[in-house]
CSV table of C-alpha atoms in Angstrom, one decimal:
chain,number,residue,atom,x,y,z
A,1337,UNK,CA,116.4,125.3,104.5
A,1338,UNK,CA,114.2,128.4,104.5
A,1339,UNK,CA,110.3,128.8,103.4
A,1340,UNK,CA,110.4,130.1,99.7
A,1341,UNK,CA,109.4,133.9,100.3
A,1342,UNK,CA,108.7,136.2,97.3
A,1343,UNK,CA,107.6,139.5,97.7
A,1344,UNK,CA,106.4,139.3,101.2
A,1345,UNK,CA,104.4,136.1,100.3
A,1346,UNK,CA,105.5,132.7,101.5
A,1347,UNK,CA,105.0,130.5,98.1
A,1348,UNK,CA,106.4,127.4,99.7
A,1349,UNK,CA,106.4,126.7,103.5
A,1350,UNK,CA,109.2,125.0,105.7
A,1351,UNK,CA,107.3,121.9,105.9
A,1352,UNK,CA,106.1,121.7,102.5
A,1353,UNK,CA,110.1,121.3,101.7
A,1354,UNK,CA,111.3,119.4,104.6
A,1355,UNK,CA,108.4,117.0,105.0
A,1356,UNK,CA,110.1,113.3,105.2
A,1357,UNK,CA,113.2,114.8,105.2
A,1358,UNK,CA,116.1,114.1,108.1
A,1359,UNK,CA,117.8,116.6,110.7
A,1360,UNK,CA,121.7,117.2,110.0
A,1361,UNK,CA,122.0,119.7,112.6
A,1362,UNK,CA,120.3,120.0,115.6
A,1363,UNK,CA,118.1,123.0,116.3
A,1364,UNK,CA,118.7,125.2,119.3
A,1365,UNK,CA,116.0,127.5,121.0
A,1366,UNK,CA,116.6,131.2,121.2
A,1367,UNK,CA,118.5,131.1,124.5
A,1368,UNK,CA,121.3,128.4,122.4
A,1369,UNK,CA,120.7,126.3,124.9
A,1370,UNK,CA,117.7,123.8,124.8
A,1371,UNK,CA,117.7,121.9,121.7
A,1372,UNK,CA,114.6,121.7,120.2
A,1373,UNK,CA,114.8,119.4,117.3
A,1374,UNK,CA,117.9,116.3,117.6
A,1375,UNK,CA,120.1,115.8,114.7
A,1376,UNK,CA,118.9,112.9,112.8
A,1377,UNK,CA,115.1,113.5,113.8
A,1378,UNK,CA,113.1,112.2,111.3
A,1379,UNK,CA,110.8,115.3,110.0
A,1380,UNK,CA,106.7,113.7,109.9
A,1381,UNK,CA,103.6,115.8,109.9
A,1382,UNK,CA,103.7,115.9,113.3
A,1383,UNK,CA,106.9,117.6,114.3
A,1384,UNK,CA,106.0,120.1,111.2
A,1385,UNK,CA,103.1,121.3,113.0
A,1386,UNK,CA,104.9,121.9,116.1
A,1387,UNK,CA,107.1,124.3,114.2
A,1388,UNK,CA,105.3,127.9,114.7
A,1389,UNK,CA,104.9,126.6,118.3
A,1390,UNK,CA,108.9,125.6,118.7
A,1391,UNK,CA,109.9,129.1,116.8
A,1392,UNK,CA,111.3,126.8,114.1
A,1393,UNK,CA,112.2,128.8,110.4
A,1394,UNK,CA,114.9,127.7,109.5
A,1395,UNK,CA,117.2,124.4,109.7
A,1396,UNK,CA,119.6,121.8,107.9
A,1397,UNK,CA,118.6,118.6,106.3
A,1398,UNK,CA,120.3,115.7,105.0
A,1399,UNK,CA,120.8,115.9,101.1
A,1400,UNK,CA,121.1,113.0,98.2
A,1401,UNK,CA,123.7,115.8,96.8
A,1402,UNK,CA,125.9,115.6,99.6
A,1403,UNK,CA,125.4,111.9,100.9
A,1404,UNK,CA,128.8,110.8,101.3
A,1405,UNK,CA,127.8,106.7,101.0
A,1406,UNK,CA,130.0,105.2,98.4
A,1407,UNK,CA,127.5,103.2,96.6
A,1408,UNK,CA,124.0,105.1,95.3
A,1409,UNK,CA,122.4,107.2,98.6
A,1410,UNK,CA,121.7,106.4,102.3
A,1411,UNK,CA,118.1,106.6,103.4
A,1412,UNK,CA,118.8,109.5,105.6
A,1413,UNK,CA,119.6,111.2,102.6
A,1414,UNK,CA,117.2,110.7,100.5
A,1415,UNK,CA,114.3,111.0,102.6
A,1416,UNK,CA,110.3,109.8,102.4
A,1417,UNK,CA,109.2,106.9,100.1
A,1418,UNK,CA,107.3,109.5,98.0
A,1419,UNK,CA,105.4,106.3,96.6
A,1420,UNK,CA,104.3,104.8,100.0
A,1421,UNK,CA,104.5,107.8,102.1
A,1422,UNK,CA,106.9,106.4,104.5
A,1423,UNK,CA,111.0,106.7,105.2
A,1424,UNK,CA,112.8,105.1,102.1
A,1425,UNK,CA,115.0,102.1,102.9
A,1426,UNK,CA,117.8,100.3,101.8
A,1427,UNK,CA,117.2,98.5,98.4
A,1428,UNK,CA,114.6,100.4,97.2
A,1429,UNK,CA,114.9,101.5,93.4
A,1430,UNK,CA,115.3,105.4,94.8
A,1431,UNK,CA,116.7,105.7,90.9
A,1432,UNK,CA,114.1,104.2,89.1
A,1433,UNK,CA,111.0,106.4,90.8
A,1434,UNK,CA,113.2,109.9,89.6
A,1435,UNK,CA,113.3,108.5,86.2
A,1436,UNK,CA,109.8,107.8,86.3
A,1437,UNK,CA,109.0,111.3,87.8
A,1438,UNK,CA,111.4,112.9,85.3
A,1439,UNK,CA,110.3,111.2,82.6
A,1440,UNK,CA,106.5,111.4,82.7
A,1441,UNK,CA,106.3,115.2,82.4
A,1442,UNK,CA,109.1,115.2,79.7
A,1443,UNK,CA,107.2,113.2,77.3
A,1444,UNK,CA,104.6,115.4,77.8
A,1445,UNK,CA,106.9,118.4,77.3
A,1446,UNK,CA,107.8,116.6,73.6
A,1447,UNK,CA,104.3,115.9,73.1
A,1448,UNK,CA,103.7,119.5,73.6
A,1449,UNK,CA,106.5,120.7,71.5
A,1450,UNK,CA,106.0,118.8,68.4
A,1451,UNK,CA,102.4,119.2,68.6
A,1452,UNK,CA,102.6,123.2,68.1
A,1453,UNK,CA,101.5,124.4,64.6
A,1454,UNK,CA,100.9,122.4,61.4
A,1455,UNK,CA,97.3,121.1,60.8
A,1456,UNK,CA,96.7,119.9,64.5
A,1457,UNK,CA,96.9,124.2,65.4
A,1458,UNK,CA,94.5,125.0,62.4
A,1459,UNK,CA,97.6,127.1,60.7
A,1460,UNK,CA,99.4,127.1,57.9
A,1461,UNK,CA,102.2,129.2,56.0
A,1462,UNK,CA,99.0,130.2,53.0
A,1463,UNK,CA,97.7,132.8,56.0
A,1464,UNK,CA,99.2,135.5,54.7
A,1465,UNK,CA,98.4,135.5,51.3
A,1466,UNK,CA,96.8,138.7,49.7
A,1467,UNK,CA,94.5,139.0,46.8
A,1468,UNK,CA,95.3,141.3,44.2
């Protein structure tokens, strides 16, 4: 996983996407020799900000899209309790907080939609009408 970059800008930083997230392949210095970062290192605040000083811009994380548990996904996978701010663990209802996060801003979405026009926008069809 990269920063998001556009035009010369970074939009979204390495950490910002990797925050609670866990390693899947360990990161290697520039000589390919020391690692710097184990494989299944859990990512925290605190190993983010030591990523200017480690020369870290790039590296693999585990992802719900390729967890290969049989049954729903493995904590490693999923990553940080979003709701708690801590590393998710077995049992928790991972599916019911995306459907909650999903769903909020789609009802709003509809909201939005349906709510475009009519007599709640102060227009109607009779605009257009010319005296003659």
């Amino acid at each position: 996983m990269r920063p998001i970059i556009d035009g010369g800008e970074v939009i979204v930083p390495l950490g910002d996407r990797v925050l609670g997230r866990t390693v899947s392949k360990k990161v290697l210095g520039p000589d390919n020799k020391k690692i710097l970062i184990k494989k299944g290192t859990y990512i925290d605040e605190d190993l983010i900000d030591k990523f200017d000083d480690l020369g870290v811009y790039e590296l693999k994380v585990r992802s719900a899209i390729h967890c290969e548990t049989i049954y729903g996904v493995c904590s490693k996978c999923y990553g940080r309790d979003l709701g708690r701010g801590h590393e998710s663990h077995i049992g928790e209802a991972a599916g019911i907080v995306a459907a909650q996060s999903i769903g909020e801003p789609g009802t709003q979405l509809t909201m939005r939609t349906f709510h475009i026009g009519g007599a709640a926008s102060g227009t109607s069809a009779e605009d257009n009408v010319e005296a003659g």
